[in-house]
Amino acid sequence: MPVTFYVGDPGAGRLSYNSCSLGVVPEGLVVSRAGIEVLADIRSRGDDEVVHLRYDVGRGHRVRLASREIAVDARDGSRPRIGVIDAIDLSDRADPFGWKDSPTRRAGLRPPDLLMDDLQLPPLPTGRRPFLPIRHYWIASFISTGHARPLWLQLPDLTVDEVLVVFPPIRFDRQTRMVLAPVNC
């Protein structure tokens, strides 16, 4: 079946693949700065795109968003589109639609000014979670781009261990490929 997706510039980081894509469709691009890895992914959803970010915070680092904005620029003379970060999800890939209807998903949400470190534990609706440090912090934001072919993604600035960290813009290209689609994915 044909699948349309955005692929990050491999010169800016490392392409990441999940098992459902059979190594054909990247799940995003991993970029690193100051000991922090960010998996950045742009996905089409209706007439908009959803930008997903997963922050992996290494042992001993303390990270906070310095900005709540994600910018996407088509560099076609139009103004960059801005998405606002409303929450950080401790549980799983952030889903702007799923938060509204699922109390379990809402339980894992934290405000965007959360201090991210390797000690945060997502709560369980049934009680305390066993002691398993978490490193993943998920963010998602809708951004309307009209499905532009090349896009440049500007990640939010961070403070890592009290030092400002700025990521350069990352180019993403929209591609369509024919892929085998496993039934259980």
mmCIF file of N, CA, C and O in Angstrom, residues 82-185:
data_model
loop_
_atom_site.group_PDB
_atom_site.id
_atom_site.type_symbol
_atom_site.label_atom_id
_atom_site.label_comp_id
_atom_site.label_asym_id
_atom_site.label_seq_id
_atom_site.Cartn_x
_atom_site.Cartn_y
_atom_site.Cartn_z
ATOM 1 N N ILE A 82 3.468 27.914 13.753
ATOM 2 C CA ILE A 82 3.865 27.710 15.143
ATOM 3 C C ILE A 82 2.879 26.766 15.824
ATOM 4 O O ILE A 82 1.669 26.945 15.733
ATOM 5 N N GLY A 83 3.413 25.779 16.500
ATOM 6 C CA GLY A 83 2.613 24.894 17.346
ATOM 7 C C GLY A 83 3.004 25.131 18.793
ATOM 8 O O GLY A 83 4.171 25.388 19.098
ATOM 9 N N VAL A 84 2.038 25.079 19.683
ATOM 10 C CA VAL A 84 2.281 25.329 21.103
ATOM 11 C C VAL A 84 2.231 24.009 21.866
ATOM 12 O O VAL A 84 1.335 23.193 21.651
ATOM 13 N N ILE A 85 3.177 23.831 22.737
ATOM 14 C CA ILE A 85 3.247 22.630 23.572
ATOM 15 C C ILE A 85 2.354 22.837 24.782
ATOM 16 O O ILE A 85 2.573 23.753 25.578
ATOM 17 N N ASP A 86 1.328 21.990 24.906
ATOM 18 C CA ASP A 86 0.384 22.098 26.016
ATOM 19 C C ASP A 86 0.741 21.210 27.193
ATOM 20 O O ASP A 86 0.359 21.497 28.325
ATOM 21 N N ALA A 87 1.437 20.095 26.930
ATOM 22 C CA ALA A 87 1.728 19.144 28.009
ATOM 23 C C ALA A 87 2.892 18.262 27.608
ATOM 24 O O ALA A 87 3.227 18.129 26.433
ATOM 25 N N ILE A 88 3.495 17.652 28.608
ATOM 26 C CA ILE A 88 4.509 16.624 28.421
ATOM 27 C C ILE A 88 3.904 15.320 28.903
ATOM 28 O O ILE A 88 3.338 15.255 29.998
ATOM 29 N N ASP A 89 3.991 14.289 28.079
ATOM 30 C CA ASP A 89 3.418 12.980 28.410
ATOM 31 C C ASP A 89 4.525 12.076 28.933
ATOM 32 O O ASP A 89 5.539 11.880 28.273
ATOM 33 N N LEU A 90 4.333 11.543 30.130
ATOM 34 C CA LEU A 90 5.319 10.647 30.730
ATOM 35 C C LEU A 90 5.112 9.192 30.327
ATOM 36 O O LEU A 90 5.984 8.368 30.539
ATOM 37 N N SER A 91 3.953 8.870 29.756
ATOM 38 C CA SER A 91 3.596 7.468 29.555
ATOM 39 C C SER A 91 4.020 6.901 28.216
ATOM 40 O O SER A 91 4.516 5.795 28.143
ATOM 41 N N ASP A 92 3.766 7.640 27.143
ATOM 42 C CA ASP A 92 3.947 7.056 25.820
ATOM 43 C C ASP A 92 3.923 8.171 24.792
ATOM 44 O O ASP A 92 3.769 9.335 25.134
ATOM 45 N N ARG A 93 4.021 7.787 23.504
ATOM 46 C CA ARG A 93 3.959 8.767 22.420
ATOM 47 C C ARG A 93 2.747 9.661 22.635
ATOM 48 O O ARG A 93 1.638 9.180 22.801
ATOM 49 N N ALA A 94 2.976 10.938 22.668
ATOM 50 C CA ALA A 94 1.913 11.901 22.932
ATOM 51 C C ALA A 94 0.851 11.833 21.847
ATOM 52 O O ALA A 94 1.156 11.697 20.671
ATOM 53 N N ASP A 95 -0.409 11.910 22.252
ATOM 54 C CA ASP A 95 -1.530 11.830 21.323
ATOM 55 C C ASP A 95 -2.527 12.919 21.676
ATOM 56 O O ASP A 95 -3.303 12.771 22.617
ATOM 57 N N PRO A 96 -2.529 14.033 20.916
ATOM 58 C CA PRO A 96 -3.444 15.120 21.249
ATOM 59 C C PRO A 96 -4.913 14.702 21.291
ATOM 60 O O PRO A 96 -5.684 15.244 22.045
ATOM 61 N N PHE A 97 -5.329 13.717 20.480
ATOM 62 C CA PHE A 97 -6.709 13.260 20.505
ATOM 63 C C PHE A 97 -6.977 12.357 21.707
ATOM 64 O O PHE A 97 -8.010 12.430 22.331
ATOM 65 N N GLY A 98 -6.065 11.463 22.029
ATOM 66 C CA GLY A 98 -6.257 10.483 23.092
ATOM 67 C C GLY A 98 -6.311 11.072 24.488
ATOM 68 O O GLY A 98 -6.916 10.496 25.386
ATOM 69 N N TRP A 99 -5.686 12.220 24.691
ATOM 70 C CA TRP A 99 -5.684 12.824 26.023
ATOM 71 C C TRP A 99 -7.083 13.169 26.485
ATOM 72 O O TRP A 99 -7.414 13.040 27.646
ATOM 73 N N LYS A 100 -7.928 13.615 25.566
ATOM 74 C CA LYS A 100 -9.247 14.110 25.941
ATOM 75 C C LYS A 100 -10.161 13.017 26.466
ATOM 76 O O LYS A 100 -10.924 13.233 27.388
ATOM 77 N N ASP A 101 -10.090 11.827 25.858
ATOM 78 C CA ASP A 101 -11.050 10.779 26.161
ATOM 79 C C ASP A 101 -10.546 9.699 27.108
ATOM 80 O O ASP A 101 -11.321 8.862 27.543
ATOM 81 N N SER A 102 -9.276 9.675 27.410
ATOM 82 C CA SER A 102 -8.725 8.593 28.209
ATOM 83 C C SER A 102 -8.175 9.104 29.543
ATOM 84 O O SER A 102 -7.140 9.775 29.575
ATOM 85 N N PRO A 103 -8.830 8.740 30.657
ATOM 86 C CA PRO A 103 -8.312 9.160 31.959
ATOM 87 C C PRO A 103 -6.918 8.590 32.233
ATOM 88 O O PRO A 103 -6.097 9.242 32.872
ATOM 89 N N THR A 104 -6.647 7.392 31.719
ATOM 90 C CA THR A 104 -5.333 6.790 31.924
ATOM 91 C C THR A 104 -4.265 7.613 31.233
ATOM 92 O O THR A 104 -3.206 7.865 31.796
ATOM 93 N N ARG A 105 -4.527 8.050 29.999
ATOM 94 C CA ARG A 105 -3.553 8.872 29.278
ATOM 95 C C ARG A 105 -3.402 10.240 29.939
ATOM 96 O O ARG A 105 -2.306 10.769 30.047
ATOM 97 N N ARG A 106 -4.504 10.834 30.402
ATOM 98 C CA ARG A 106 -4.413 12.140 31.072
ATOM 99 C C ARG A 106 -3.593 12.054 32.350
ATOM 100 O O ARG A 106 -2.949 13.011 32.747
ATOM 101 N N ALA A 107 -3.595 10.887 33.015
ATOM 102 C CA ALA A 107 -2.837 10.729 34.266
ATOM 103 C C ALA A 107 -1.334 10.872 34.050
ATOM 104 O O ALA A 107 -0.612 11.240 34.974
ATOM 105 N N GLY A 108 -0.864 10.605 32.838
ATOM 106 C CA GLY A 108 0.563 10.719 32.550
ATOM 107 C C GLY A 108 0.998 12.088 32.076
ATOM 108 O O GLY A 108 2.172 12.299 31.811
ATOM 109 N N LEU A 109 0.070 13.042 31.989
ATOM 110 C CA LEU A 109 0.408 14.379 31.499
ATOM 111 C C LEU A 109 0.970 15.260 32.597
ATOM 112 O O LEU A 109 0.523 15.214 33.746
ATOM 113 N N ARG A 110 1.923 16.079 32.227
ATOM 114 C CA ARG A 110 2.498 17.064 33.133
ATOM 115 C C ARG A 110 2.559 18.406 32.412
ATOM 116 O O ARG A 110 2.561 18.464 31.190
ATOM 117 N N PRO A 111 2.643 19.507 33.168
ATOM 118 C CA PRO A 111 2.721 20.825 32.528
ATOM 119 C C PRO A 111 4.025 20.970 31.737
ATOM 120 O O PRO A 111 5.019 20.295 32.038
ATOM 121 N N PRO A 112 4.034 21.843 30.715
ATOM 122 C CA PRO A 112 5.220 21.973 29.870
ATOM 123 C C PRO A 112 6.449 22.540 30.575
ATOM 124 O O PRO A 112 7.546 22.454 30.038
ATOM 125 N N ASP A 113 6.282 23.079 31.783
ATOM 126 C CA ASP A 113 7.457 23.578 32.505
ATOM 127 C C ASP A 113 8.077 22.511 33.409
ATOM 128 O O ASP A 113 8.939 22.804 34.234
ATOM 129 N N LEU A 114 7.695 21.254 33.224
ATOM 130 C CA LEU A 114 8.206 20.139 34.027
ATOM 131 C C LEU A 114 9.726 20.044 33.941
ATOM 132 O O LEU A 114 10.302 20.180 32.860
ATOM 133 N N LEU A 115 10.357 19.804 35.076
ATOM 134 C CA LEU A 115 11.783 19.501 35.093
ATOM 135 C C LEU A 115 11.940 18.045 34.691
ATOM 136 O O LEU A 115 11.456 17.143 35.376
ATOM 137 N N MET A 116 12.577 17.802 33.543
ATOM 138 C CA MET A 116 12.771 16.444 33.042
ATOM 139 C C MET A 116 14.128 15.937 33.517
ATOM 140 O O MET A 116 15.142 16.588 33.306
ATOM 141 N N ASP A 117 14.107 14.791 34.166
ATOM 142 C CA ASP A 117 15.345 14.134 34.565
ATOM 143 C C ASP A 117 15.119 12.634 34.492
ATOM 144 O O ASP A 117 14.082 12.175 34.045
ATOM 145 N N ASP A 118 16.080 11.835 34.907
ATOM 146 C CA ASP A 118 15.938 10.384 34.787
ATOM 147 C C ASP A 118 15.208 9.772 35.982
ATOM 148 O O ASP A 118 15.154 8.556 36.117
ATOM 149 N N LEU A 119 14.607 10.577 36.836
ATOM 150 C CA LEU A 119 13.932 10.050 38.026
ATOM 151 C C LEU A 119 12.417 10.115 37.962
ATOM 152 O O LEU A 119 11.742 9.613 38.852
ATOM 153 N N GLN A 120 11.853 10.784 36.942
ATOM 154 C CA GLN A 120 10.406 10.919 36.854
ATOM 155 C C GLN A 120 9.756 9.563 36.645
ATOM 156 O O GLN A 120 10.208 8.766 35.845
ATOM 157 N N LEU A 121 8.691 9.303 37.339
ATOM 158 C CA LEU A 121 7.947 8.052 37.198
ATOM 159 C C LEU A 121 6.513 8.364 36.825
ATOM 160 O O LEU A 121 5.852 9.125 37.514
ATOM 161 N N PRO A 122 6.003 7.758 35.732
ATOM 162 C CA PRO A 122 4.597 7.993 35.398
ATOM 163 C C PRO A 122 3.698 7.287 36.404
ATOM 164 O O PRO A 122 4.005 6.183 36.846
ATOM 165 N N PRO A 123 2.590 7.918 36.796
ATOM 166 C CA PRO A 123 1.695 7.284 37.758
ATOM 167 C C PRO A 123 0.841 6.204 37.099
ATOM 168 O O PRO A 123 0.659 6.205 35.889
ATOM 169 N N LEU A 124 0.367 5.269 37.904
ATOM 170 C CA LEU A 124 -0.613 4.287 37.454
ATOM 171 C C LEU A 124 -1.949 4.634 38.083
ATOM 172 O O LEU A 124 -1.995 5.087 39.230
ATOM 173 N N PRO A 125 -3.056 4.427 37.367
ATOM 174 C CA PRO A 125 -4.354 4.748 37.959
ATOM 175 C C PRO A 125 -4.675 3.864 39.164
ATOM 176 O O PRO A 125 -5.492 4.221 39.997
ATOM 177 N N THR A 126 -3.992 2.723 39.296
ATOM 178 C CA THR A 126 -4.267 1.790 40.394
ATOM 179 C C THR A 126 -3.331 1.972 41.581
ATOM 180 O O THR A 126 -3.428 1.242 42.554
ATOM 181 N N GLY A 127 -2.406 2.895 41.491
ATOM 182 C CA GLY A 127 -1.491 3.104 42.615
ATOM 183 C C GLY A 127 -0.087 3.404 42.148
ATOM 184 O O GLY A 127 0.144 3.758 41.002
ATOM 185 N N ARG A 128 0.859 3.237 43.055
ATOM 186 C CA ARG A 128 2.257 3.569 42.765
ATOM 187 C C ARG A 128 2.847 2.609 41.740
ATOM 188 O O ARG A 128 2.542 1.434 41.721
ATOM 189 N N ARG A 129 3.704 3.116 40.923
ATOM 190 C CA ARG A 129 4.417 2.320 39.927
ATOM 191 C C ARG A 129 5.689 1.766 40.583
ATOM 192 O O ARG A 129 6.296 2.436 41.395
ATOM 193 N N PRO A 130 6.091 0.555 40.212
ATOM 194 C CA PRO A 130 7.365 0.041 40.733
ATOM 195 C C PRO A 130 8.505 0.975 40.346
ATOM 196 O O PRO A 130 8.405 1.705 39.362
ATOM 197 N N PHE A 131 9.574 0.954 41.081
ATOM 198 C CA PHE A 131 10.681 1.866 40.840
ATOM 199 C C PHE A 131 11.414 1.490 39.553
ATOM 200 O O PHE A 131 12.225 0.582 39.525
ATOM 201 N N LEU A 132 11.067 2.147 38.484
ATOM 202 C CA LEU A 132 11.731 1.999 37.191
ATOM 203 C C LEU A 132 11.943 3.398 36.641
ATOM 204 O O LEU A 132 10.992 4.044 36.213
ATOM 205 N N PRO A 133 13.146 3.930 36.675
ATOM 206 C CA PRO A 133 13.348 5.294 36.189
ATOM 207 C C PRO A 133 12.984 5.395 34.713
ATOM 208 O O PRO A 133 13.224 4.491 33.941
ATOM 209 N N ILE A 134 12.388 6.513 34.365
ATOM 210 C CA ILE A 134 11.992 6.746 32.975
ATOM 211 C C ILE A 134 12.894 7.799 32.369
ATOM 212 O O ILE A 134 13.320 8.719 33.061
ATOM 213 N N ARG A 135 13.186 7.630 31.114
ATOM 214 C CA ARG A 135 14.004 8.605 30.412
ATOM 215 C C ARG A 135 13.232 9.291 29.308
ATOM 216 O O ARG A 135 13.672 10.285 28.782
ATOM 217 N N HIS A 136 12.110 8.750 28.886
ATOM 218 C CA HIS A 136 11.381 9.312 27.750
ATOM 219 C C HIS A 136 10.355 10.336 28.211
ATOM 220 O O HIS A 136 9.608 10.087 29.147
ATOM 221 N N TYR A 137 10.326 11.457 27.497
ATOM 222 C CA TYR A 137 9.326 12.495 27.705
ATOM 223 C C TYR A 137 8.762 12.829 26.327
ATOM 224 O O TYR A 137 9.510 13.183 25.422
ATOM 225 N N TRP A 138 7.449 12.717 26.163
ATOM 226 C CA TRP A 138 6.809 12.859 24.862
ATOM 227 C C TRP A 138 6.039 14.180 24.761
ATOM 228 O O TRP A 138 5.379 14.586 25.706
ATOM 229 N N ILE A 139 6.118 14.783 23.573
ATOM 230 C CA ILE A 139 5.425 16.037 23.287
ATOM 231 C C ILE A 139 4.807 15.915 21.896
ATOM 232 O O ILE A 139 5.396 15.288 21.004
ATOM 233 N N ALA A 140 3.629 16.498 21.705
ATOM 234 C CA ALA A 140 3.022 16.545 20.377
ATOM 235 C C ALA A 140 2.337 17.887 20.186
ATOM 236 O O ALA A 140 1.818 18.465 21.140
ATOM 237 N N SER A 141 2.333 18.353 18.943
ATOM 238 C CA SER A 141 1.660 19.605 18.631
ATOM 239 C C SER A 141 1.175 19.573 17.183
ATOM 240 O O SER A 141 1.886 19.114 16.296
ATOM 241 N N PHE A 142 -0.064 20.058 16.960
ATOM 242 C CA PHE A 142 -0.595 20.195 15.609
ATOM 243 C C PHE A 142 -0.003 21.440 14.961
ATOM 244 O O PHE A 142 0.098 22.486 15.597
ATOM 245 N N ILE A 143 0.353 21.302 13.680
ATOM 246 C CA ILE A 143 0.833 22.451 12.917
ATOM 247 C C ILE A 143 0.284 22.316 11.499
ATOM 248 O O ILE A 143 0.499 21.300 10.854
ATOM 249 N N SER A 144 -0.417 23.321 11.022
ATOM 250 C CA SER A 144 -0.994 23.279 9.690
ATOM 251 C C SER A 144 0.017 23.799 8.674
ATOM 252 O O SER A 144 0.407 24.957 8.720
ATOM 253 N N THR A 145 0.451 22.929 7.749
ATOM 254 C CA THR A 145 1.441 23.325 6.740
ATOM 255 C C THR A 145 0.926 23.146 5.326
ATOM 256 O O THR A 145 1.622 23.505 4.382
ATOM 257 N N GLY A 146 -0.263 22.556 5.161
ATOM 258 C CA GLY A 146 -0.751 22.277 3.818
ATOM 259 C C GLY A 146 0.032 21.165 3.140
ATOM 260 O O GLY A 146 0.096 21.092 1.928
ATOM 261 N N HIS A 147 0.640 20.308 3.937
ATOM 262 C CA HIS A 147 1.433 19.167 3.436
ATOM 263 C C HIS A 147 2.565 19.626 2.516
ATOM 264 O O HIS A 147 2.803 19.046 1.452
ATOM 265 N N ALA A 148 3.266 20.661 2.922
ATOM 266 C CA ALA A 148 4.396 21.159 2.140
ATOM 267 C C ALA A 148 5.427 20.051 1.949
ATOM 268 O O ALA A 148 5.615 19.212 2.825
ATOM 269 N N ARG A 149 6.085 20.044 0.815
ATOM 270 C CA ARG A 149 7.061 18.984 0.494
ATOM 271 C C ARG A 149 8.295 19.098 1.389
ATOM 272 O O ARG A 149 8.487 18.274 2.228
ATOM 273 N N PRO A 150 9.150 20.100 1.237
ATOM 274 C CA PRO A 150 10.201 20.203 2.252
ATOM 275 C C PRO A 150 9.711 21.094 3.392
ATOM 276 O O PRO A 150 9.020 22.088 3.167
ATOM 277 N N LEU A 151 10.044 20.700 4.609
ATOM 278 C CA LEU A 151 9.742 21.489 5.807
ATOM 279 C C LEU A 151 11.008 21.579 6.644
ATOM 280 O O LEU A 151 11.796 20.640 6.697
ATOM 281 N N TRP A 152 11.183 22.697 7.335
ATOM 282 C CA TRP A 152 12.279 22.837 8.279
ATOM 283 C C TRP A 152 11.661 22.954 9.664
ATOM 284 O O TRP A 152 10.861 23.854 9.934
ATOM 285 N N LEU A 153 12.026 22.036 10.525
ATOM 286 C CA LEU A 153 11.490 21.964 11.882
ATOM 287 C C LEU A 153 12.450 22.627 12.850
ATOM 288 O O LEU A 153 13.636 22.280 12.894
ATOM 289 N N GLN A 154 11.939 23.579 13.621
ATOM 290 C CA GLN A 154 12.729 24.216 14.678
ATOM 291 C C GLN A 154 12.241 23.701 16.020
ATOM 292 O O GLN A 154 11.117 23.974 16.430
ATOM 293 N N LEU A 155 13.078 22.911 16.685
ATOM 294 C CA LEU A 155 12.734 22.363 17.994
ATOM 295 C C LEU A 155 12.737 23.474 19.035
ATOM 296 O O LEU A 155 13.450 24.477 18.891
ATOM 297 N N PRO A 156 11.972 23.294 20.109
ATOM 298 C CA PRO A 156 12.011 24.290 21.187
ATOM 299 C C PRO A 156 13.392 24.324 21.840
ATOM 300 O O PRO A 156 14.078 23.300 21.922
ATOM 301 N N ASP A 157 13.789 25.502 22.288
ATOM 302 C CA ASP A 157 15.036 25.622 23.047
ATOM 303 C C ASP A 157 14.872 24.912 24.385
ATOM 304 O O ASP A 157 13.765 24.806 24.922
ATOM 305 N N LEU A 158 15.992 24.430 24.925
ATOM 306 C CA LEU A 158 16.011 23.734 26.215
ATOM 307 C C LEU A 158 17.017 24.387 27.133
ATOM 308 O O LEU A 158 17.957 25.043 26.677
ATOM 309 N N THR A 159 16.835 24.186 28.427
ATOM 310 C CA THR A 159 17.940 24.399 29.356
ATOM 311 C C THR A 159 18.350 23.012 29.833
ATOM 312 O O THR A 159 17.517 22.221 30.277
ATOM 313 N N VAL A 160 19.616 22.699 29.651
ATOM 314 C CA VAL A 160 20.177 21.423 30.085
ATOM 315 C C VAL A 160 21.204 21.741 31.155
ATOM 316 O O VAL A 160 22.196 22.412 30.885
ATOM 317 N N ASP A 161 20.928 21.295 32.372
ATOM 318 C CA ASP A 161 21.816 21.578 33.505
ATOM 319 C C ASP A 161 22.088 23.077 33.616
ATOM 320 O O ASP A 161 23.223 23.519 33.762
ATOM 321 N N GLU A 162 21.001 23.868 33.475
ATOM 322 C CA GLU A 162 21.007 25.328 33.610
ATOM 323 C C GLU A 162 21.698 26.058 32.453
ATOM 324 O O GLU A 162 21.949 27.261 32.547
ATOM 325 N N VAL A 163 22.023 25.386 31.349
ATOM 326 C CA VAL A 163 22.658 26.014 30.189
ATOM 327 C C VAL A 163 21.683 25.954 29.017
ATOM 328 O O VAL A 163 21.106 24.906 28.738
ATOM 329 N N LEU A 164 21.500 27.078 28.311
ATOM 330 C CA LEU A 164 20.592 27.129 27.170
ATOM 331 C C LEU A 164 21.160 26.306 26.014
ATOM 332 O O LEU A 164 22.328 26.440 25.651
ATOM 333 N N VAL A 165 20.305 25.455 25.426
ATOM 334 C CA VAL A 165 20.685 24.622 24.283
ATOM 335 C C VAL A 165 19.700 24.923 23.152
ATOM 336 O O VAL A 165 18.492 24.835 23.338
ATOM 337 N N VAL A 166 20.257 25.292 21.986
ATOM 338 C CA VAL A 166 19.452 25.620 20.813
ATOM 339 C C VAL A 166 19.781 24.614 19.714
ATOM 340 O O VAL A 166 20.957 24.382 19.420
ATOM 341 N N PHE A 167 18.756 24.031 19.118
ATOM 342 C CA PHE A 167 18.935 23.096 18.017
ATOM 343 C C PHE A 167 18.823 23.849 16.699
ATOM 344 O O PHE A 167 17.963 24.719 16.551
ATOM 345 N N PRO A 168 19.646 23.505 15.710
ATOM 346 C CA PRO A 168 19.475 24.128 14.394
ATOM 347 C C PRO A 168 18.227 23.567 13.717
ATOM 348 O O PRO A 168 17.766 22.473 14.064
ATOM 349 N N PRO A 169 17.656 24.289 12.729
ATOM 350 C CA PRO A 169 16.492 23.759 12.006
ATOM 351 C C PRO A 169 16.850 22.440 11.309
ATOM 352 O O PRO A 169 17.970 22.256 10.845
ATOM 353 N N ILE A 170 15.877 21.542 11.249
ATOM 354 C CA ILE A 170 16.068 20.231 10.632
ATOM 355 C C ILE A 170 15.150 20.132 9.416
ATOM 356 O O ILE A 170 13.946 20.370 9.520
ATOM 357 N N ARG A 171 15.707 19.747 8.291
ATOM 358 C CA ARG A 171 14.914 19.596 7.065
ATOM 359 C C ARG A 171 14.221 18.233 7.060
ATOM 360 O O ARG A 171 14.826 17.209 7.372
ATOM 361 N N PHE A 172 12.928 18.236 6.700
ATOM 362 C CA PHE A 172 12.143 17.022 6.503
ATOM 363 C C PHE A 172 11.545 17.073 5.099
ATOM 364 O O PHE A 172 11.019 18.109 4.686
ATOM 365 N N ASP A 173 11.634 15.969 4.367
ATOM 366 C CA ASP A 173 11.060 15.863 3.035
ATOM 367 C C ASP A 173 9.872 14.912 3.063
ATOM 368 O O ASP A 173 9.940 13.844 3.673
ATOM 369 N N ARG A 174 8.797 15.294 2.388
ATOM 370 C CA ARG A 174 7.597 14.460 2.302
ATOM 371 C C ARG A 174 7.787 13.461 1.174
ATOM 372 O O ARG A 174 8.109 13.840 0.055
ATOM 373 N N GLN A 175 7.604 12.167 1.479
ATOM 374 C CA GLN A 175 7.804 11.110 0.496
ATOM 375 C C GLN A 175 6.620 10.156 0.504
ATOM 376 O O GLN A 175 5.945 10.004 1.520
ATOM 377 N N THR A 176 6.421 9.499 -0.617
ATOM 378 C CA THR A 176 5.430 8.441 -0.715
ATOM 379 C C THR A 176 6.141 7.197 -1.226
ATOM 380 O O THR A 176 6.911 7.274 -2.198
ATOM 381 N N ARG A 177 5.921 6.085 -0.542
ATOM 382 C CA ARG A 177 6.523 4.811 -0.944
ATOM 383 C C ARG A 177 5.478 3.708 -0.873
ATOM 384 O O ARG A 177 4.547 3.769 -0.082
ATOM 385 N N MET A 178 5.693 2.698 -1.683
ATOM 386 C CA MET A 178 4.868 1.489 -1.597
ATOM 387 C C MET A 178 5.527 0.577 -0.563
ATOM 388 O O MET A 178 6.723 0.292 -0.657
ATOM 389 N N VAL A 179 4.762 0.157 0.450
ATOM 390 C CA VAL A 179 5.323 -0.693 1.492
ATOM 391 C C VAL A 179 4.362 -1.855 1.791
ATOM 392 O O VAL A 179 3.169 -1.782 1.530
ATOM 393 N N LEU A 180 4.935 -2.931 2.317
ATOM 394 C CA LEU A 180 4.126 -4.016 2.849
ATOM 395 C C LEU A 180 3.631 -3.578 4.209
ATOM 396 O O LEU A 180 4.390 -3.050 5.010
ATOM 397 N N ALA A 181 2.380 -3.801 4.495
ATOM 398 C CA ALA A 181 1.797 -3.369 5.771
ATOM 399 C C ALA A 181 1.432 -4.590 6.593
ATOM 400 O O ALA A 181 0.462 -5.271 6.287
ATOM 401 N N PRO A 182 2.221 -4.891 7.641
ATOM 402 C CA PRO A 182 1.870 -6.020 8.506
ATOM 403 C C PRO A 182 0.501 -5.799 9.149
ATOM 404 O O PRO A 182 0.166 -4.688 9.549
ATOM 405 N N VAL A 183 -0.276 -6.847 9.239
ATOM 406 C CA VAL A 183 -1.646 -6.758 9.740
ATOM 407 C C VAL A 183 -1.705 -6.285 11.187
ATOM 408 O O VAL A 183 -2.550 -5.485 11.553
ATOM 409 N N ASN A 184 -0.795 -6.712 12.025
ATOM 410 C CA ASN A 184 -0.865 -6.377 13.443
ATOM 411 C C ASN A 184 -0.242 -5.039 13.793
ATOM 412 O O ASN A 184 -0.132 -4.700 14.953
ATOM 413 N N CYS A 185 0.187 -4.239 12.834
ATOM 414 C CA CYS A 185 0.750 -2.925 13.116
ATOM 415 C C CYS A 185 -0.265 -1.901 12.764
ATOM 416 O O CYS A 185 -0.296 -0.843 12.691
#
